[in-house]
PDB file of C-alpha atoms in Angstrom:
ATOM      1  CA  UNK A 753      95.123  22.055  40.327  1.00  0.00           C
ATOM      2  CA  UNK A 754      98.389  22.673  42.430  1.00  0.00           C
ATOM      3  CA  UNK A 755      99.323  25.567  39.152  1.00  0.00           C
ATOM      4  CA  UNK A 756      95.846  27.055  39.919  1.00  0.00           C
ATOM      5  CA  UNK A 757      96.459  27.355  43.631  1.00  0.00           C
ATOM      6  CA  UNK A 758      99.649  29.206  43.293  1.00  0.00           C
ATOM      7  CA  UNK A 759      98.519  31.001  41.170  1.00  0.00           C
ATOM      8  CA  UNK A 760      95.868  32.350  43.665  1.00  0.00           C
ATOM      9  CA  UNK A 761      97.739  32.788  46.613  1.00  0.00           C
ATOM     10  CA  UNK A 762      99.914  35.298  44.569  1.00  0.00           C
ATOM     11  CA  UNK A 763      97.219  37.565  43.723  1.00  0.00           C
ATOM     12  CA  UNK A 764      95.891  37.484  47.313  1.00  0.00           C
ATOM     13  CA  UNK A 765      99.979  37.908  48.302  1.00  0.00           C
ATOM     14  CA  UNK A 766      99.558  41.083  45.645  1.00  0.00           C
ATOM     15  CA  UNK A 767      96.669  42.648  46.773  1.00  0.00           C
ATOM     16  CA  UNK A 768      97.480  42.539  50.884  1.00  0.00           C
ATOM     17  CA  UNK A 769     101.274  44.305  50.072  1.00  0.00           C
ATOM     18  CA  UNK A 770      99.126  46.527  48.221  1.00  0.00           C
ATOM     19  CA  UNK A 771      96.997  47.181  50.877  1.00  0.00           C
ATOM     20  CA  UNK A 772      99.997  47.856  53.220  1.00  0.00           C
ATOM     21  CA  UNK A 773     102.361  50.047  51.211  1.00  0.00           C
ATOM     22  CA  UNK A 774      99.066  52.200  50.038  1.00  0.00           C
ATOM     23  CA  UNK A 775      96.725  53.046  53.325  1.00  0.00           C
ATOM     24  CA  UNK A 776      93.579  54.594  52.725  1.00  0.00           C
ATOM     25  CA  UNK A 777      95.158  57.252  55.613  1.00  0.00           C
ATOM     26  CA  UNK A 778      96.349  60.465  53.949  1.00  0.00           C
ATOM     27  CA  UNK A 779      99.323  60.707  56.856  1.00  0.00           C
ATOM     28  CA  UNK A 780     100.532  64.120  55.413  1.00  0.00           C
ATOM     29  CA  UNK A 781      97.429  65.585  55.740  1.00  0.00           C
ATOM     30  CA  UNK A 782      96.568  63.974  59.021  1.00  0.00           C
ATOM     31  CA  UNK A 783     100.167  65.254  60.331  1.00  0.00           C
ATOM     32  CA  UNK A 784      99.324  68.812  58.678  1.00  0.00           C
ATOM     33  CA  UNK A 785      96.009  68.787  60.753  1.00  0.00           C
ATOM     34  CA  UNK A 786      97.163  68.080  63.908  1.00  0.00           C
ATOM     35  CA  UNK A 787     100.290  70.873  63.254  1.00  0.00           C
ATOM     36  CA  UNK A 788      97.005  73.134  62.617  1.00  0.00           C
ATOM     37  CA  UNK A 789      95.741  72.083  65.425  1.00  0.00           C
ATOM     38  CA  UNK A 790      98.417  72.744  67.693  1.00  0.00           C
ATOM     39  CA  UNK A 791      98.899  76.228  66.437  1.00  0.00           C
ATOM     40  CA  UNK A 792      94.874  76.642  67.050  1.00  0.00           C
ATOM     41  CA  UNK A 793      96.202  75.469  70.695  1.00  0.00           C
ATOM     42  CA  UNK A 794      98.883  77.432  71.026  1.00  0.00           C
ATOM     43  CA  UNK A 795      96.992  80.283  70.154  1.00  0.00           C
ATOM     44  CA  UNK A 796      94.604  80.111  72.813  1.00  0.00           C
ATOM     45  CA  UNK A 797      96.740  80.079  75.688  1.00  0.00           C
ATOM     46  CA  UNK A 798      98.539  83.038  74.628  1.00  0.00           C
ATOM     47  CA  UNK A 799      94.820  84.503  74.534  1.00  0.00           C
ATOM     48  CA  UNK A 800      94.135  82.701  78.114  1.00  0.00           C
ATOM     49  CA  UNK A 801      97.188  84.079  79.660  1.00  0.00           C
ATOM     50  CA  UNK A 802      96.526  87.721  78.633  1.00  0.00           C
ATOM     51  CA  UNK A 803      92.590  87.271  79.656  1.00  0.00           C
ATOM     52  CA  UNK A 804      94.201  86.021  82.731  1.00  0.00           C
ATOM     53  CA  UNK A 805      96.772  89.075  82.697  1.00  0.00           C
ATOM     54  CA  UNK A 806      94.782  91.594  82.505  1.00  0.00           C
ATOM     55  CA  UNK A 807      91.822  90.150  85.124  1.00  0.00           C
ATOM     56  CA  UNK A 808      94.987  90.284  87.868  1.00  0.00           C
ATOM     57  CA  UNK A 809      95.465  93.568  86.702  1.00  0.00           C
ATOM     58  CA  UNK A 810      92.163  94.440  87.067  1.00  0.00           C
ATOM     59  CA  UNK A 811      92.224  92.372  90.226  1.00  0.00           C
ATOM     60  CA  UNK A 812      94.657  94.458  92.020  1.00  0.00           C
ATOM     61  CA  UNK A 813      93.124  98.042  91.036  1.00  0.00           C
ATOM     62  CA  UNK A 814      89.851  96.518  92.601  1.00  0.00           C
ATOM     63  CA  UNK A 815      92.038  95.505  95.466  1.00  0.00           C
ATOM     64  CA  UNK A 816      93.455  99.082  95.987  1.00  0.00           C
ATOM     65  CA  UNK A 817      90.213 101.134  95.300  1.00  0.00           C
ATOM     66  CA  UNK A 818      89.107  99.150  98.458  1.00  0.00           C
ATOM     67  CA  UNK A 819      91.689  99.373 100.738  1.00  0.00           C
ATOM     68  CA  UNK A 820      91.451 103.203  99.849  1.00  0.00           C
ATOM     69  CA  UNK A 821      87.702 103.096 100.748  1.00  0.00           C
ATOM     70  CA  UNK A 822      88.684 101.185 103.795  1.00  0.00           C
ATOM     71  CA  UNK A 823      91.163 103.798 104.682  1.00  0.00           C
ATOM     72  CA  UNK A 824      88.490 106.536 104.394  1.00  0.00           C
ATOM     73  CA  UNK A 825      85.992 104.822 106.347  1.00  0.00           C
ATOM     74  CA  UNK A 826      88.661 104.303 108.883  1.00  0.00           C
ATOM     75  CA  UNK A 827      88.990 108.218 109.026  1.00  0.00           C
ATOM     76  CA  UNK A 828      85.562 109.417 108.769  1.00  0.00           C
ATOM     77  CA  UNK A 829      85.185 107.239 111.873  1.00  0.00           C
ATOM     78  CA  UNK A 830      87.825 108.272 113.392  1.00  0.00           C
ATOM     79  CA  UNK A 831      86.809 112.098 112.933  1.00  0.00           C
ATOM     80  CA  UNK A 832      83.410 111.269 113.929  1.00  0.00           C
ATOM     81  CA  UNK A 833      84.326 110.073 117.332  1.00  0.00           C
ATOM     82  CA  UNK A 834      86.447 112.799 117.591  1.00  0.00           C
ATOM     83  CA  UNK A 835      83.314 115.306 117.288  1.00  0.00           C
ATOM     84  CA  UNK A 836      81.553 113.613 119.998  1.00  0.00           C
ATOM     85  CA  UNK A 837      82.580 115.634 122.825  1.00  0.00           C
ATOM     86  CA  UNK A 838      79.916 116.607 125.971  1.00  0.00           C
ATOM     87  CA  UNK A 839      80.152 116.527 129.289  1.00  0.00           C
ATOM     88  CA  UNK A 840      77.977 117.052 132.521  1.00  0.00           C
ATOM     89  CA  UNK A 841      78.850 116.918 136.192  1.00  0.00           C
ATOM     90  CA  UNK A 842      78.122 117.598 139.836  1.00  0.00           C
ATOM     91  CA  UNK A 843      79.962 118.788 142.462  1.00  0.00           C
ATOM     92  CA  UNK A 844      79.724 116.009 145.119  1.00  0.00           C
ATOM     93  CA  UNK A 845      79.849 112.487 144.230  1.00  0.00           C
ATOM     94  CA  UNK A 846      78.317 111.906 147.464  1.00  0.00           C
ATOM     95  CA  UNK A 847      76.761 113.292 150.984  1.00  0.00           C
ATOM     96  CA  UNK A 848      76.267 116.671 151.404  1.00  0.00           C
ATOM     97  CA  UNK A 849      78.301 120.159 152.318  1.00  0.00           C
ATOM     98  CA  UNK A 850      79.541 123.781 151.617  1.00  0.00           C
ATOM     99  CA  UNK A 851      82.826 124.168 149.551  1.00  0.00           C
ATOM    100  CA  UNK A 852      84.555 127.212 150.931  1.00  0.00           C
ATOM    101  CA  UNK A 853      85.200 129.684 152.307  1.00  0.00           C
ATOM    102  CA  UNK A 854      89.060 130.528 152.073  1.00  0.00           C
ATOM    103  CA  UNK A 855      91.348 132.996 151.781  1.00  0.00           C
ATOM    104  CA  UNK A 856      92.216 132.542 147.931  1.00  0.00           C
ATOM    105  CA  UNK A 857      90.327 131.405 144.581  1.00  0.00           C
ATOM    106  CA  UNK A 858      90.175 127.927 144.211  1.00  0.00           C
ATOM    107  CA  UNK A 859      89.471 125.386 141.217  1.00  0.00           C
ATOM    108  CA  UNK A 860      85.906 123.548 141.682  1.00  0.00           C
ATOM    109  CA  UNK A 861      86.664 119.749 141.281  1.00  0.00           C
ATOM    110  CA  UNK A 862      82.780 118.266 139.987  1.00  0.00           C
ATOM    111  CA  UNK A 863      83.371 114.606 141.008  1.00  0.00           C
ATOM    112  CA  UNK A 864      79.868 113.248 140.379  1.00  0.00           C
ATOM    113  CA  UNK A 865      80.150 112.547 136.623  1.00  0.00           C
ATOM    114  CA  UNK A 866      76.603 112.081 134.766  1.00  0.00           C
ATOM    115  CA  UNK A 867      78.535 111.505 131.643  1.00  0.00           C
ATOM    116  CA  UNK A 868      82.257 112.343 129.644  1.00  0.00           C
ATOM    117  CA  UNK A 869      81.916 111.732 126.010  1.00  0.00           C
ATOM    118  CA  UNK A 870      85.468 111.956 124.603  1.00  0.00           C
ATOM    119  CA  UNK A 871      86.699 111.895 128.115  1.00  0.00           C
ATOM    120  CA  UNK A 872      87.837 115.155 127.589  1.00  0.00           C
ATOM    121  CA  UNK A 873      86.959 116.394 131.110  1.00  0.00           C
ATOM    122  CA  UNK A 874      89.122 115.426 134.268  1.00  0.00           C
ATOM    123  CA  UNK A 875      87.644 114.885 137.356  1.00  0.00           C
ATOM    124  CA  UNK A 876      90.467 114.854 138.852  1.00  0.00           C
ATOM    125  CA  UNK A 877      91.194 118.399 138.545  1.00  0.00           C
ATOM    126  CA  UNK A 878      88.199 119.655 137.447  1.00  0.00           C
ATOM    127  CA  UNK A 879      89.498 120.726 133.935  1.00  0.00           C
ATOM    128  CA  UNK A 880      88.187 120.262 130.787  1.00  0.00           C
ATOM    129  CA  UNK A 881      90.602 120.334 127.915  1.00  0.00           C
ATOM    130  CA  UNK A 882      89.402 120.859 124.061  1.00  0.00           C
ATOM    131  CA  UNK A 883      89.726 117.629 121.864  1.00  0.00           C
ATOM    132  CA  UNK A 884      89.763 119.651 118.976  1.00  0.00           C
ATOM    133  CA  UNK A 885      88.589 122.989 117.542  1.00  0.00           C
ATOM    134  CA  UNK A 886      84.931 124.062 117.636  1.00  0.00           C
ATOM    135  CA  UNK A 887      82.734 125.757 119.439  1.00  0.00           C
ATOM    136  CA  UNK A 888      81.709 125.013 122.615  1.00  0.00           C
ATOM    137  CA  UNK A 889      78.901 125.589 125.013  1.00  0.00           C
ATOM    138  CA  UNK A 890      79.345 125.761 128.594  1.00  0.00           C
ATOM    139  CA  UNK A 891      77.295 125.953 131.354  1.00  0.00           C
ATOM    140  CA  UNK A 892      77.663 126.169 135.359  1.00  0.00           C
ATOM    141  CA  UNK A 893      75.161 126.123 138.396  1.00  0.00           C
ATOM    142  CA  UNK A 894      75.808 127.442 141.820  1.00  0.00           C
ATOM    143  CA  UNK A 895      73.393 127.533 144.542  1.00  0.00           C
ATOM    144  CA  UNK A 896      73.851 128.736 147.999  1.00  0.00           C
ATOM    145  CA  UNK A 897      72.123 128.930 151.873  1.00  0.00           C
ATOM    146  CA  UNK A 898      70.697 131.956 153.312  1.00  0.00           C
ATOM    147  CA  UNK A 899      73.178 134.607 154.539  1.00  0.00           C
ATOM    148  CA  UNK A 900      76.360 132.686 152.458  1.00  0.00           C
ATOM    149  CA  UNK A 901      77.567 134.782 149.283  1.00  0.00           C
ATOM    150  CA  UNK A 902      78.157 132.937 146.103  1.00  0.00           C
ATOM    151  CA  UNK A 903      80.463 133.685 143.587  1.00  0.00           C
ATOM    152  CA  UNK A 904      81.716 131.333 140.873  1.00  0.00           C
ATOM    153  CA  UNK A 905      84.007 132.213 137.374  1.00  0.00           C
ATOM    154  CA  UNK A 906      84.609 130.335 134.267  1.00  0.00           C
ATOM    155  CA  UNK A 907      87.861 130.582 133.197  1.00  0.00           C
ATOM    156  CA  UNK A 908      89.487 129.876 129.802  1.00  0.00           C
ATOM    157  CA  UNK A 909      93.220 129.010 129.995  1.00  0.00           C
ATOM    158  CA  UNK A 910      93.181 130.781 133.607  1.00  0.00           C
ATOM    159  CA  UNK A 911      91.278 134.476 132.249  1.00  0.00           C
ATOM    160  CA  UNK A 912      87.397 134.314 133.489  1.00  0.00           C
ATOM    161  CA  UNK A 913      84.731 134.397 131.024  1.00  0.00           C
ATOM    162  CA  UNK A 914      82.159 135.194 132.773  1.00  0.00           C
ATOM    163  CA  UNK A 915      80.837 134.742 136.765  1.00  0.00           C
ATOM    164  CA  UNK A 916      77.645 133.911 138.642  1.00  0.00           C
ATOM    165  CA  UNK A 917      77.142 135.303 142.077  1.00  0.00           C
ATOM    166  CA  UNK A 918      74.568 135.568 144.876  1.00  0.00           C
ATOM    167  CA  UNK A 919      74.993 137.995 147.696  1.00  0.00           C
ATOM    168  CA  UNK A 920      74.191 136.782 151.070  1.00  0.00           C
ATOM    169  CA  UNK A 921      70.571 135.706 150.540  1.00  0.00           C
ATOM    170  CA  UNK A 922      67.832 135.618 153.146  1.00  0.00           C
ATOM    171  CA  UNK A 923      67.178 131.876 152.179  1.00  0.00           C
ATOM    172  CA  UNK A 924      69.048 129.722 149.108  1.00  0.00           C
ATOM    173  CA  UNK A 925      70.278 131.196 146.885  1.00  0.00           C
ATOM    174  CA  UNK A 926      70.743 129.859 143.026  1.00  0.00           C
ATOM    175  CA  UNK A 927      72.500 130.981 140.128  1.00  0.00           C
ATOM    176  CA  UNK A 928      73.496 130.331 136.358  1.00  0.00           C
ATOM    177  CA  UNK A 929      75.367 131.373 133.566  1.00  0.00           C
ATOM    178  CA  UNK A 930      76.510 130.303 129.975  1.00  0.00           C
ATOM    179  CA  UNK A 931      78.668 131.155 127.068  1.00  0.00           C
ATOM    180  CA  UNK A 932      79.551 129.635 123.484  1.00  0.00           C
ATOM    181  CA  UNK A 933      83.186 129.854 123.396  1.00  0.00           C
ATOM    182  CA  UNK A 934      86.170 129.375 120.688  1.00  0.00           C
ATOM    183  CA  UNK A 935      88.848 126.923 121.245  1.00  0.00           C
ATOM    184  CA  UNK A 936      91.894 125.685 120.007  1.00  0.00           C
ATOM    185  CA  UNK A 937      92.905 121.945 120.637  1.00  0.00           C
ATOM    186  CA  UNK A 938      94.537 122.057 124.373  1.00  0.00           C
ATOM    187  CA  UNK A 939      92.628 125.016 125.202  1.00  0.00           C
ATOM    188  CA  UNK A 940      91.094 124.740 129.313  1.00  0.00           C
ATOM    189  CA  UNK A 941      87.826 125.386 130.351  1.00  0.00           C
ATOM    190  CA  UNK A 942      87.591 125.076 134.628  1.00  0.00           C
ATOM    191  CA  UNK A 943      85.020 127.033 137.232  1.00  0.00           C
ATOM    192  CA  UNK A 944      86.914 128.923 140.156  1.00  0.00           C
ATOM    193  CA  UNK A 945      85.278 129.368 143.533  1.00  0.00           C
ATOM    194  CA  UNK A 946      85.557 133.008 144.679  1.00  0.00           C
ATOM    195  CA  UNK A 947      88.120 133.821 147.966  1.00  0.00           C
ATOM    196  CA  UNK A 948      85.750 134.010 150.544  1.00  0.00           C
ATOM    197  CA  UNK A 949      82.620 132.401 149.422  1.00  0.00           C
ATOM    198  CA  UNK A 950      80.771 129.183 149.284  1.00  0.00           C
ATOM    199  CA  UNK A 951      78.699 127.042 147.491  1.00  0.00           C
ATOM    200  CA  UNK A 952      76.810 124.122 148.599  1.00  0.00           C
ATOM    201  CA  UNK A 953      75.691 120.663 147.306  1.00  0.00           C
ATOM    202  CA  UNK A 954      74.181 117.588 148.451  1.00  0.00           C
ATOM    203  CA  UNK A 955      72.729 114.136 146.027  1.00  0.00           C
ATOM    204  CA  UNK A 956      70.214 116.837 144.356  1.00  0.00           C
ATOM    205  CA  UNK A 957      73.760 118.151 142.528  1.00  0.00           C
ATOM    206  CA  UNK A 958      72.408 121.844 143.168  1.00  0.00           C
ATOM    207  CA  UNK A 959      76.391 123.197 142.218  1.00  0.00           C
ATOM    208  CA  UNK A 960      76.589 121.695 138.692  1.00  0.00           C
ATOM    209  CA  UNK A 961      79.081 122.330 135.498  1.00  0.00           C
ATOM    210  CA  UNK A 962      79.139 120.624 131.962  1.00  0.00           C
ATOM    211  CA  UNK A 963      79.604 121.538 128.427  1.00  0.00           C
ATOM    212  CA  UNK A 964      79.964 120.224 124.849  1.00  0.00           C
ATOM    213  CA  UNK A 965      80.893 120.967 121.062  1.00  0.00           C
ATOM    214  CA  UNK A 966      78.321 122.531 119.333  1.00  0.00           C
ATOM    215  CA  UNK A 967      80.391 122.274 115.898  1.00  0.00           C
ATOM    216  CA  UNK A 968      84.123 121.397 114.985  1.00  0.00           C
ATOM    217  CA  UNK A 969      86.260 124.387 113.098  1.00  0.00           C
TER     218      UNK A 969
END
């Protein structure tokens, strides 16, 4: 009985060091998997990483197309304001009285602005000085009492364009006058008051001057 129990706990000793020195796990080909796998790996972050390459490089072409735009936009506006130019004033900014007469030609100051888009018009000094070149269109008002002559110029850089005027009238007197001119950036547009006349004005803003640009050049 003892024989026969030896005997079987040396086959069952046989067949567990069998099981250990022989696993059922192919290692090598376990080991050779996971090498494949690790290539497989491998392989797609070099594919990530150019993906993600070339979407920063794509990135930063967006970026500049748009900060071109922006800069565009930024000068369309820019010109745009620039084109807004127009102007309308009167003479008195308040009460009412004649300008003139004296011995020499003097500069009409309009002090009751209506409006100065582009604030290219001083009224200060009654001068209005070209934002840019275009074409402009002026246009002046002078109006008078009975028995006072009238006579008022516009001048471009200091050489008249053209003149109203109103001799001595039996009652008012009222006059106008226009031209489209050509001017180069700088270029000054004022109204000059005849030596020895008058005009008058009161709130109704009888004695008027304004202008604007009709189109850029």
């Amino acid at each position: 009985m003892a024989v026969l129990q030896m005997l079987l706990l040396l086959c069952a000793g046989s067949l567990l060091a069998e099981d250990v020195f022989s696993p059922s796990v192919n290692i090598i080909a376990e080991l050779e998997k996971l090498k494949n796998m690790d290539e497989r790996i491998q392989k797609l972050e070099e594919t990530l990483a150019k993906v993600l390459s070339e979407n920063e490089i794509k990135v930063e072409a967006l970026k500049t197309k748009i900060d071109d735009s922006q800069s565009k936009l930024e000068s369309f506006q820019k010109e745009n304001e620039a084109k807004k130019v127009a102007f309308s004033a009167g003479l008195l900014e308040s009460g009412a009285k004649y300008t003139g007469p004296t011995n020499t030609a003097n500069t009409l100051v309009y002090k009751k602005v209506f409006s100065n888009f582009g604030g290219a018009y001083d009224s200060n000094t009654g001068i209005f000085t070209a934002p840019i070149k275009g074409a402009y269109y002026f246009r002046f008002y002078g109006h008078s009492h009975g028995g006072n002559t009238m006579a008022v110029s516009l001048l471009k850089n200091g050489a008249t364009q053209c003149s109203l005027y109103t001799w001595k009238p039996v009652a008012n007197g009222n006059a106008s006058n226009g031209v489209v001119l050509t001017l180069e950036i700088g270029d000054q547009i004022s109204t000059q008051l005849w030596a020895n006349t008058w005009v008058y004005d009161d709130p109704a803003s009888y004695t008027s001057f304004g202008g604007f640009l009709i189109f850029p050049l």
